[in-house]
Amino acid sequence: MPPSEIRSLSPKEFLILDLLVQEGELYGLQLVKASRKRLKRGTIYVTLGRMEEKGYVESRLEDSPAKTGGLPRRLYTPTSFGRRVLSVWTRAAETLRPEFAR
Amino acid sequence: MSAGTHLRRWASRVCSARTMECLIDPVIADLQHEHEHANGCGQTWHRCVALLRGYFAFWRVLALHVPRLWLNRMVQLALAERRAIGRALFAAAVTMTLVTASLLAAPAHAMARRDSLALWLLVLLLPQSVPFSLPLGLSMGVVYGLRGRTATFQIRRLVIALGLGGSLVSASTMVWVVPEANQAYRTIIAGHVILRGPAEMPLLALRGQALALRSHRRDKQAGQLFLSYHARWALAGAALVFAVFGLGIAALRRGRIATIAIGAAMSVIYVSYFAQLGELELSILSNEPLSFALVWLPNVLITLTSVACLSVRNDRQSAISST
């Protein structure tokens, strides 16, 4: 596969995947809270939408919508591809860290 | 009714189903969930903060996503309508060249010199032609791009976006480029630095001068300056007006010659009107609202004509579809 076809993983996407792999299934707002202000609620869904297009995460609507008739929230989980990408990037980062530290 | 319902309804009109599903609905769902949670706490300020944060997130999502979405749509439209866009660009370029050439013909003919300095002087006059050549080029480009096809909602939106862009370019030229180019031209002709006249003044200075003249009871001169000041804004708005006019003429579906004749007649009337306006020396024009109305009158009339043409077209289409 030529390098141009390898999908990238931005720092925000890395963080989201990392959080999702740790926690399993999260709402967008829970991701924002878990990220300790590194993710913003105004941009999280744009990033999540892009990650869904890349196949890193998948989503589903929550089972029981709010009693007041509000919209059901969307839950995000990492795909197996997303998990593999995260582990490859983590390993690559660990391998390269001493190189960049020189 | 849950918080954010109106916002969601409004967003569903401008966003695709996919955008609603992936971006808007999750943001609204968060807003409603937080608002409901805050309601449980019972504190008003908590509810207000939840609402404010939710609304801010909603607008931020729109601000980030919509420009990207529109750009993608424009690129898709441009790829799908390559031939029409090529035709439009060609017609716009020819019209702009013709208008510019006709506006520069008289000063070029009057110039005694025929050297590189004369060429530079003509270049300095070029910015003056932009507020006329750009709108007229836009209208002809729209007419030729749309030849034989219906202007869909997407095309109309593109034309209005182009018109707004043209107006911005015109306004920038009128505000920053024209005064400087005119002053450079006069300085070269005079051979030394001279005081700026009305056409060389920046906008604020021009209005300030007009107000000062009016306070000194020099109403005729004040009227001229007020006309000049408002004419700059009206000419800047002309790009949008003429882009819509192009839609109007295209909707009439006349033959090629009739279309060119209508466009050319409107262009001549428009340019002549502003040329005549520049000659007016009436003390009554120191009344600023009157000057404003006089310079905006052609734009208003052309817009009304365009809307009438478009509504006639819509009536015809609805009559055909009902039979």
Short mmCIF file of C-alpha atoms in Angstrom, two decimals:
data_model
loop_
_atom_site.label_atom_id
_atom_site.label_comp_id
_atom_site.label_asym_id
_atom_site.label_seq_id
_atom_site.Cartn_x
_atom_site.Cartn_y
_atom_site.Cartn_z
CA MET A 1 0.00 0.00 0.00
CA PRO A 2 1.51 3.42 -0.94
CA PRO A 3 2.04 5.78 2.02
CA SER A 4 -0.60 8.21 0.66
CA GLU A 5 -3.29 5.53 1.16
CA ILE A 6 -2.45 4.96 4.84
CA ARG A 7 -5.05 6.76 6.93
CA SER A 8 -3.73 9.30 9.38
CA LEU A 9 -4.52 9.62 13.06
CA SER A 10 -4.54 13.16 14.38
CA PRO A 11 -3.73 13.85 18.06
CA LYS A 12 -7.45 14.42 18.79
CA GLU A 13 -8.42 11.21 17.05
CA PHE A 14 -5.69 9.38 18.99
CA LEU A 15 -7.04 10.77 22.26
CA ILE A 16 -10.64 9.80 21.42
CA LEU A 17 -9.64 6.28 20.40
CA ASP A 18 -7.53 5.93 23.52
CA LEU A 19 -10.43 7.02 25.75
CA LEU A 20 -12.90 4.76 23.95
CA VAL A 21 -10.58 1.75 24.18
CA GLN A 22 -10.19 2.38 27.94
CA GLU A 23 -13.87 3.03 28.69
CA GLY A 24 -15.60 0.91 26.03
CA GLU A 25 -18.66 2.98 25.08
CA LEU A 26 -19.09 6.71 25.66
CA TYR A 27 -21.34 9.64 24.71
CA GLY A 28 -19.75 12.66 23.04
CA LEU A 29 -20.18 14.74 26.18
CA GLN A 30 -18.62 12.01 28.34
CA LEU A 31 -15.62 12.02 25.99
CA VAL A 32 -15.30 15.79 26.44
CA LYS A 33 -15.40 15.43 30.23
CA ALA A 34 -13.00 12.47 30.26
CA SER A 35 -10.50 14.35 28.09
CA ARG A 36 -10.02 17.05 30.78
CA LYS A 37 -10.67 19.98 28.43
CA ARG A 38 -8.45 18.63 25.65
CA LEU A 39 -11.59 18.02 23.57
CA LYS A 40 -14.23 20.71 23.03
CA ARG A 41 -17.94 19.97 22.83
CA GLY A 42 -18.24 22.21 19.75
CA THR A 43 -15.74 20.16 17.77
CA ILE A 44 -16.03 16.64 19.17
CA TYR A 45 -18.83 15.55 16.83
CA VAL A 46 -17.00 16.86 13.75
CA THR A 47 -13.99 14.73 14.78
CA LEU A 48 -16.18 11.74 15.63
CA GLY A 49 -17.99 12.04 12.27
CA ARG A 50 -14.64 12.03 10.48
CA MET A 51 -13.48 9.02 12.51
CA GLU A 52 -16.66 7.16 11.62
CA GLU A 53 -16.00 7.85 7.94
CA LYS A 54 -12.47 6.48 8.38
CA GLY A 55 -13.84 3.39 10.12
CA TYR A 56 -12.11 3.99 13.45
CA VAL A 57 -15.33 4.22 15.50
CA GLU A 58 -18.95 3.19 15.18
CA SER A 59 -22.02 4.63 16.87
CA ARG A 60 -25.53 3.74 17.91
CA LEU A 61 -28.39 5.61 19.51
CA GLU A 62 -28.98 5.01 23.22
CA ASP A 63 -31.64 2.44 24.04
CA SER A 64 -33.96 4.46 26.27
CA PRO A 65 -34.41 8.10 25.23
CA ALA A 66 -34.95 10.75 27.86
CA LYS A 67 -38.42 10.71 29.46
CA THR A 68 -39.07 14.32 28.55
CA GLY A 69 -39.18 13.53 24.85
CA GLY A 70 -35.68 14.76 24.05
CA LEU A 71 -33.53 13.26 21.33
CA PRO A 72 -31.70 10.01 22.11
CA ARG A 73 -27.97 10.47 22.58
CA ARG A 74 -25.37 8.74 20.41
CA LEU A 75 -22.92 6.25 21.91
CA TYR A 76 -19.53 5.68 20.35
CA THR A 77 -17.36 2.54 20.44
CA PRO A 78 -14.02 1.80 18.78
CA THR A 79 -14.10 -0.64 15.87
CA SER A 80 -11.64 -3.51 15.72
CA PHE A 81 -9.88 -1.58 12.94
CA GLY A 82 -9.74 1.49 15.20
CA ARG A 83 -8.23 -0.60 18.02
CA ARG A 84 -5.59 -1.99 15.63
CA VAL A 85 -4.77 1.50 14.33
CA LEU A 86 -4.42 2.78 17.89
CA SER A 87 -2.09 -0.03 18.91
CA VAL A 88 0.04 0.44 15.77
CA TRP A 89 0.28 4.20 16.38
CA THR A 90 1.06 3.68 20.07
CA ARG A 91 3.85 1.25 19.18
CA ALA A 92 5.15 3.61 16.48
CA ALA A 93 5.14 6.51 18.95
CA GLU A 94 7.03 4.42 21.54
CA THR A 95 9.56 3.31 18.94
CA LEU A 96 10.13 6.82 17.61
CA ARG A 97 10.18 8.65 20.94
CA PRO A 98 13.91 7.96 21.65
CA GLU A 99 14.74 9.01 18.08
CA PHE A 100 12.99 12.39 18.46
CA ALA A 101 14.42 12.85 21.96
CA ARG A 102 18.01 12.92 20.61
CA MET B 1 -41.28 21.30 24.05
CA SER B 2 -37.65 20.33 24.73
CA ALA B 3 -34.86 22.90 24.54
CA GLY B 4 -33.25 23.15 21.12
CA THR B 5 -36.29 21.88 19.19
CA HIS B 6 -36.61 25.10 17.16
CA LEU B 7 -32.87 25.11 16.47
CA ARG B 8 -33.05 21.51 15.25
CA ARG B 9 -36.02 22.30 13.00
CA TRP B 10 -34.16 25.26 11.51
CA ALA B 11 -30.95 23.24 11.06
CA SER B 12 -32.85 20.46 9.25
CA ARG B 13 -33.66 23.00 6.52
CA VAL B 14 -30.02 23.84 5.80
CA CYS B 15 -28.22 20.59 6.63
CA SER B 16 -28.31 17.20 4.94
CA ALA B 17 -29.79 14.13 6.64
CA ARG B 18 -26.28 12.78 7.25
CA THR B 19 -25.15 16.06 8.89
CA MET B 20 -28.26 16.03 11.06
CA GLU B 21 -27.62 12.46 12.11
CA CYS B 22 -23.89 12.76 12.86
CA LEU B 23 -23.49 16.36 14.02
CA ILE B 24 -26.63 18.30 14.82
CA ASP B 25 -28.72 15.64 16.59
CA PRO B 26 -25.93 14.60 19.00
CA VAL B 27 -25.31 18.27 19.91
CA ILE B 28 -29.03 18.91 20.45
CA ALA B 29 -29.34 15.65 22.41
CA ASP B 30 -26.47 16.78 24.69
CA LEU B 31 -28.13 20.17 25.12
CA GLN B 32 -31.48 18.58 26.05
CA HIS B 33 -29.85 16.06 28.37
CA GLU B 34 -27.84 18.72 30.21
CA HIS B 35 -30.85 21.02 30.41
CA GLU B 36 -32.98 18.23 31.83
CA HIS B 37 -30.25 17.37 34.33
CA ALA B 38 -30.01 21.05 35.34
CA ASN B 39 -33.80 21.17 35.75
CA GLY B 40 -33.41 18.38 38.29
CA CYS B 41 -30.97 20.55 40.28
CA GLY B 42 -33.62 23.28 40.42
CA GLN B 43 -31.23 26.24 40.12
CA THR B 44 -32.01 28.78 37.39
CA TRP B 45 -28.41 29.77 36.75
CA HIS B 46 -27.51 26.10 36.28
CA ARG B 47 -30.23 25.77 33.61
CA CYS B 48 -29.07 28.97 31.90
CA VAL B 49 -25.44 27.82 31.82
CA ALA B 50 -26.47 24.44 30.39
CA LEU B 51 -28.50 26.16 27.67
CA LEU B 52 -25.76 28.66 26.84
CA ARG B 53 -23.11 25.94 26.59
CA GLY B 54 -25.39 23.84 24.42
CA TYR B 55 -26.26 26.72 22.08
CA PHE B 56 -22.59 27.71 21.82
CA ALA B 57 -21.64 24.14 20.89
CA PHE B 58 -24.42 24.07 18.28
CA TRP B 59 -23.24 27.27 16.55
CA ARG B 60 -19.63 26.16 16.75
CA VAL B 61 -20.48 22.89 15.01
CA LEU B 62 -22.35 24.80 12.31
CA ALA B 63 -19.54 27.33 11.88
CA LEU B 64 -16.99 24.53 11.48
CA HIS B 65 -19.03 22.25 9.32
CA VAL B 66 -21.19 24.39 7.02
CA PRO B 67 -18.36 26.23 5.18
CA ARG B 68 -16.67 22.87 4.47
CA LEU B 69 -19.99 21.41 3.31
CA TRP B 70 -20.75 24.34 1.00
CA LEU B 71 -17.24 24.25 -0.42
CA ASN B 72 -17.64 20.54 -1.20
CA ARG B 73 -20.99 21.21 -2.85
CA MET B 74 -19.53 24.06 -4.91
CA VAL B 75 -16.67 21.83 -6.06
CA GLN B 76 -19.14 19.07 -7.00
CA LEU B 77 -21.31 21.59 -8.85
CA ALA B 78 -18.27 23.00 -10.63
CA LEU B 79 -17.21 19.51 -11.73
CA ALA B 80 -20.72 18.59 -12.88
CA GLU B 81 -21.29 21.87 -14.75
CA ARG B 82 -17.82 22.33 -16.24
CA ARG B 83 -19.07 23.39 -19.68
CA ALA B 84 -21.61 25.87 -18.30
CA ILE B 85 -18.99 27.37 -15.98
CA GLY B 86 -16.49 27.65 -18.83
CA ARG B 87 -19.13 29.45 -20.92
CA ALA B 88 -19.97 31.75 -18.00
CA LEU B 89 -16.32 32.61 -17.39
CA PHE B 90 -15.76 33.33 -21.07
CA ALA B 91 -18.84 35.60 -21.30
CA ALA B 92 -17.85 37.40 -18.08
CA ALA B 93 -14.27 37.93 -19.29
CA VAL B 94 -15.42 39.28 -22.69
CA THR B 95 -17.97 41.63 -21.06
CA MET B 96 -15.47 42.90 -18.50
CA THR B 97 -12.88 43.53 -21.21
CA LEU B 98 -15.39 45.37 -23.40
CA VAL B 99 -16.71 47.52 -20.54
CA THR B 100 -13.19 48.34 -19.34
CA ALA B 101 -12.05 49.16 -22.86
CA SER B 102 -15.05 51.42 -23.50
CA LEU B 103 -14.53 53.24 -20.18
CA LEU B 104 -10.81 53.75 -20.84
CA ALA B 105 -11.21 54.63 -24.52
CA ALA B 106 -11.88 58.34 -23.97
CA PRO B 107 -8.94 59.01 -21.56
CA ALA B 108 -6.64 56.86 -23.72
CA HIS B 109 -7.62 58.83 -26.81
CA ALA B 110 -7.10 62.16 -25.02
CA MET B 111 -3.60 61.24 -23.85
CA ALA B 112 -0.96 63.14 -25.79
CA ARG B 113 1.85 60.76 -24.89
CA ARG B 114 2.28 57.30 -26.35
CA ASP B 115 5.02 55.78 -24.17
CA SER B 116 5.38 53.49 -21.16
CA LEU B 117 4.28 56.31 -18.82
CA ALA B 118 1.01 56.59 -20.76
CA LEU B 119 0.53 52.86 -20.30
CA TRP B 120 1.15 53.23 -16.56
CA LEU B 121 -1.42 56.05 -16.43
CA LEU B 122 -3.98 53.77 -18.06
CA VAL B 123 -3.17 51.06 -15.52
CA LEU B 124 -3.86 53.61 -12.76
CA LEU B 125 -7.29 54.24 -14.29
CA LEU B 126 -8.14 50.53 -14.37
CA PRO B 127 -9.46 50.29 -10.77
CA GLN B 128 -12.14 52.90 -11.61
CA SER B 129 -13.63 50.53 -14.15
CA VAL B 130 -13.91 47.57 -11.75
CA PRO B 131 -17.17 48.66 -10.04
CA PHE B 132 -18.80 48.79 -13.50
CA SER B 133 -17.08 45.95 -15.35
CA LEU B 134 -17.43 43.42 -12.54
CA PRO B 135 -21.24 43.62 -12.13
CA LEU B 136 -21.86 43.70 -15.87
CA GLY B 137 -19.44 40.82 -16.41
CA LEU B 138 -21.18 38.86 -13.67
CA SER B 139 -24.63 39.36 -15.16
CA MET B 140 -23.51 38.28 -18.64
CA GLY B 141 -21.61 35.33 -17.16
CA VAL B 142 -24.73 34.20 -15.32
CA VAL B 143 -26.89 34.59 -18.44
CA TYR B 144 -24.51 32.57 -20.63
CA GLY B 145 -23.78 29.98 -17.99
CA LEU B 146 -27.50 29.36 -17.55
CA ARG B 147 -28.39 29.36 -21.24
CA GLY B 148 -31.12 26.80 -21.88
CA ARG B 149 -31.23 25.46 -18.32
CA THR B 150 -33.32 26.04 -15.22
CA ALA B 151 -31.70 27.84 -12.32
CA THR B 152 -32.04 25.36 -9.47
CA PHE B 153 -31.96 26.47 -5.85
CA GLN B 154 -28.31 25.40 -5.65
CA ILE B 155 -27.40 27.47 -8.74
CA ARG B 156 -29.27 30.52 -7.42
CA ARG B 157 -27.40 30.22 -4.16
CA LEU B 158 -24.09 29.99 -6.03
CA VAL B 159 -24.98 33.08 -8.09
CA ILE B 160 -25.88 35.05 -4.96
CA ALA B 161 -22.60 33.93 -3.33
CA LEU B 162 -20.72 35.10 -6.43
CA GLY B 163 -22.61 38.40 -6.35
CA LEU B 164 -21.72 38.92 -2.69
CA GLY B 165 -18.09 38.10 -3.45
CA GLY B 166 -18.14 40.56 -6.35
CA SER B 167 -19.63 43.23 -4.10
CA LEU B 168 -16.87 42.67 -1.57
CA VAL B 169 -14.21 43.00 -4.28
CA SER B 170 -15.92 46.16 -5.61
CA ALA B 171 -16.18 47.67 -2.14
CA SER B 172 -12.52 46.94 -1.38
CA THR B 173 -11.49 48.48 -4.70
CA MET B 174 -13.61 51.59 -4.10
CA VAL B 175 -12.47 52.06 -0.53
CA TRP B 176 -8.75 51.35 -0.78
CA VAL B 177 -7.53 51.10 -4.37
CA VAL B 178 -9.40 53.78 -6.34
CA PRO B 179 -8.51 56.80 -4.13
CA GLU B 180 -4.81 55.87 -4.15
CA ALA B 181 -4.71 55.10 -7.89
CA ASN B 182 -6.52 58.35 -8.72
CA GLN B 183 -4.15 60.38 -6.56
CA ALA B 184 -1.10 58.72 -8.15
CA TYR B 185 -2.55 59.51 -11.59
CA ARG B 186 -3.09 63.20 -10.76
CA THR B 187 0.34 63.50 -9.17
CA ILE B 188 2.02 62.11 -12.30
CA ILE B 189 0.00 64.42 -14.56
CA ALA B 190 0.69 67.51 -12.40
CA GLY B 191 4.35 66.63 -11.91
CA HIS B 192 4.18 67.40 -8.19
CA VAL B 193 2.17 66.38 -5.11
CA ILE B 194 -1.28 67.96 -5.10
CA LEU B 195 -4.23 68.05 -2.69
CA ARG B 196 -6.71 65.22 -2.94
CA GLY B 197 -10.02 65.92 -4.68
CA PRO B 198 -13.35 64.19 -3.92
CA ALA B 199 -12.51 61.14 -6.06
CA GLU B 200 -9.17 60.71 -4.29
CA MET B 201 -10.45 61.00 -0.75
CA PRO B 202 -10.88 57.99 1.51
CA LEU B 203 -14.53 57.32 2.42
CA LEU B 204 -14.54 58.80 5.92
CA ALA B 205 -12.67 61.92 4.82
CA LEU B 206 -15.14 62.38 1.96
CA ARG B 207 -18.16 62.30 4.25
CA GLY B 208 -16.43 64.53 6.79
CA GLN B 209 -15.70 67.06 4.06
CA ALA B 210 -19.33 66.92 2.89
CA LEU B 211 -20.62 67.56 6.41
CA ALA B 212 -18.16 70.42 6.87
CA LEU B 213 -19.22 72.05 3.59
CA ARG B 214 -22.89 71.73 4.52
CA SER B 215 -22.28 73.36 7.88
CA HIS B 216 -20.65 76.28 6.00
CA ARG B 217 -23.76 76.57 3.78
CA ARG B 218 -21.91 75.44 0.67
CA ASP B 219 -24.78 73.14 -0.25
CA LYS B 220 -23.94 72.54 -3.91
CA GLN B 221 -20.45 71.26 -3.19
CA ALA B 222 -21.70 69.31 -0.14
CA GLY B 223 -24.37 67.68 -2.34
CA GLN B 224 -21.73 66.55 -4.84
CA LEU B 225 -19.65 65.00 -2.09
CA PHE B 226 -22.64 63.24 -0.55
CA LEU B 227 -23.49 61.84 -3.99
CA SER B 228 -19.90 60.67 -4.45
CA TYR B 229 -19.86 59.06 -1.00
CA HIS B 230 -23.11 57.13 -1.39
CA ALA B 231 -22.37 56.27 -5.03
CA ARG B 232 -19.31 54.31 -3.91
CA TRP B 233 -21.48 52.10 -1.69
CA ALA B 234 -24.20 51.77 -4.33
CA LEU B 235 -21.64 50.75 -6.95
CA ALA B 236 -20.18 48.22 -4.55
CA GLY B 237 -23.64 46.69 -4.16
CA ALA B 238 -24.10 46.57 -7.93
CA ALA B 239 -22.26 43.24 -8.30
CA LEU B 240 -24.91 41.45 -6.25
CA VAL B 241 -27.73 43.35 -7.96
CA PHE B 242 -26.45 42.51 -11.45
CA ALA B 243 -25.79 38.85 -10.57
CA VAL B 244 -29.49 38.56 -9.62
CA PHE B 245 -30.36 40.52 -12.77
CA GLY B 246 -28.50 37.85 -14.76
CA LEU B 247 -30.75 35.23 -13.15
CA GLY B 248 -33.78 37.36 -14.10
CA ILE B 249 -32.80 37.71 -17.78
CA ALA B 250 -31.88 34.03 -18.00
CA ALA B 251 -35.32 33.15 -16.61
CA LEU B 252 -37.00 35.02 -19.48
CA ARG B 253 -35.49 32.49 -21.94
CA ARG B 254 -35.25 34.96 -24.85
CA GLY B 255 -33.01 34.42 -27.87
CA ARG B 256 -29.29 35.18 -27.79
CA ILE B 257 -29.58 38.60 -29.48
CA ALA B 258 -32.51 39.71 -27.34
CA THR B 259 -30.62 38.66 -24.21
CA ILE B 260 -27.48 40.57 -25.24
CA ALA B 261 -29.64 43.59 -26.16
CA ILE B 262 -31.40 43.60 -22.76
CA GLY B 263 -28.09 43.21 -20.90
CA ALA B 264 -26.31 45.86 -23.00
CA ALA B 265 -29.22 48.33 -22.71
CA MET B 266 -29.31 47.93 -18.94
CA SER B 267 -25.53 48.36 -18.73
CA VAL B 268 -25.58 51.55 -20.84
CA ILE B 269 -28.45 53.00 -18.81
CA TYR B 270 -26.69 52.16 -15.55
CA VAL B 271 -23.30 53.62 -16.51
CA SER B 272 -24.92 56.72 -18.08
CA TYR B 273 -27.04 57.30 -14.99
CA PHE B 274 -23.98 57.41 -12.74
CA ALA B 275 -22.10 59.55 -15.28
CA GLN B 276 -24.97 62.08 -15.29
CA LEU B 277 -25.22 61.95 -11.52
CA GLY B 278 -21.58 63.02 -11.26
CA GLU B 279 -22.45 66.19 -13.21
CA LEU B 280 -25.30 67.25 -10.91
CA GLU B 281 -24.75 70.47 -8.97
CA LEU B 282 -27.87 70.95 -6.90
CA SER B 283 -27.95 72.44 -3.44
CA ILE B 284 -30.92 70.19 -2.57
CA LEU B 285 -28.54 67.19 -2.69
CA SER B 286 -26.92 68.32 0.55
CA ASN B 287 -29.97 66.61 2.02
CA GLU B 288 -28.23 63.28 2.63
CA PRO B 289 -31.24 60.93 2.44
CA LEU B 290 -32.06 62.39 -1.00
CA SER B 291 -28.50 61.73 -2.26
CA PHE B 292 -28.70 58.24 -0.83
CA ALA B 293 -32.03 57.57 -2.56
CA LEU B 294 -30.76 58.93 -5.90
CA VAL B 295 -27.70 56.69 -6.03
CA TRP B 296 -29.47 53.55 -4.81
CA LEU B 297 -32.47 54.04 -7.13
CA PRO B 298 -30.98 52.07 -10.09
CA ASN B 299 -30.03 49.15 -7.83
CA VAL B 300 -33.54 49.04 -6.38
CA LEU B 301 -35.19 49.23 -9.82
CA ILE B 302 -32.94 46.51 -11.27
CA THR B 303 -33.59 44.25 -8.27
CA LEU B 304 -37.36 44.75 -8.64
CA THR B 305 -37.10 43.99 -12.38
CA SER B 306 -35.10 40.81 -11.65
CA VAL B 307 -37.60 39.65 -9.03
CA ALA B 308 -40.46 40.34 -11.48
CA CYS B 309 -38.70 38.29 -14.21
CA LEU B 310 -38.07 35.43 -11.80
CA SER B 311 -41.65 35.43 -10.51
CA VAL B 312 -43.03 35.48 -14.09
CA ARG B 313 -40.90 32.43 -14.79
CA ASN B 314 -42.12 30.68 -11.62
CA ASP B 315 -45.76 31.47 -12.54
CA ARG B 316 -45.24 29.98 -16.01
CA GLN B 317 -43.65 26.87 -14.56
CA SER B 318 -46.45 26.37 -12.01
CA ALA B 319 -49.06 26.93 -14.78
CA ILE B 320 -47.37 24.26 -16.93
CA SER B 321 -47.11 21.81 -14.06
CA SER B 322 -50.79 22.33 -13.10
CA THR B 323 -51.97 21.59 -16.67
#
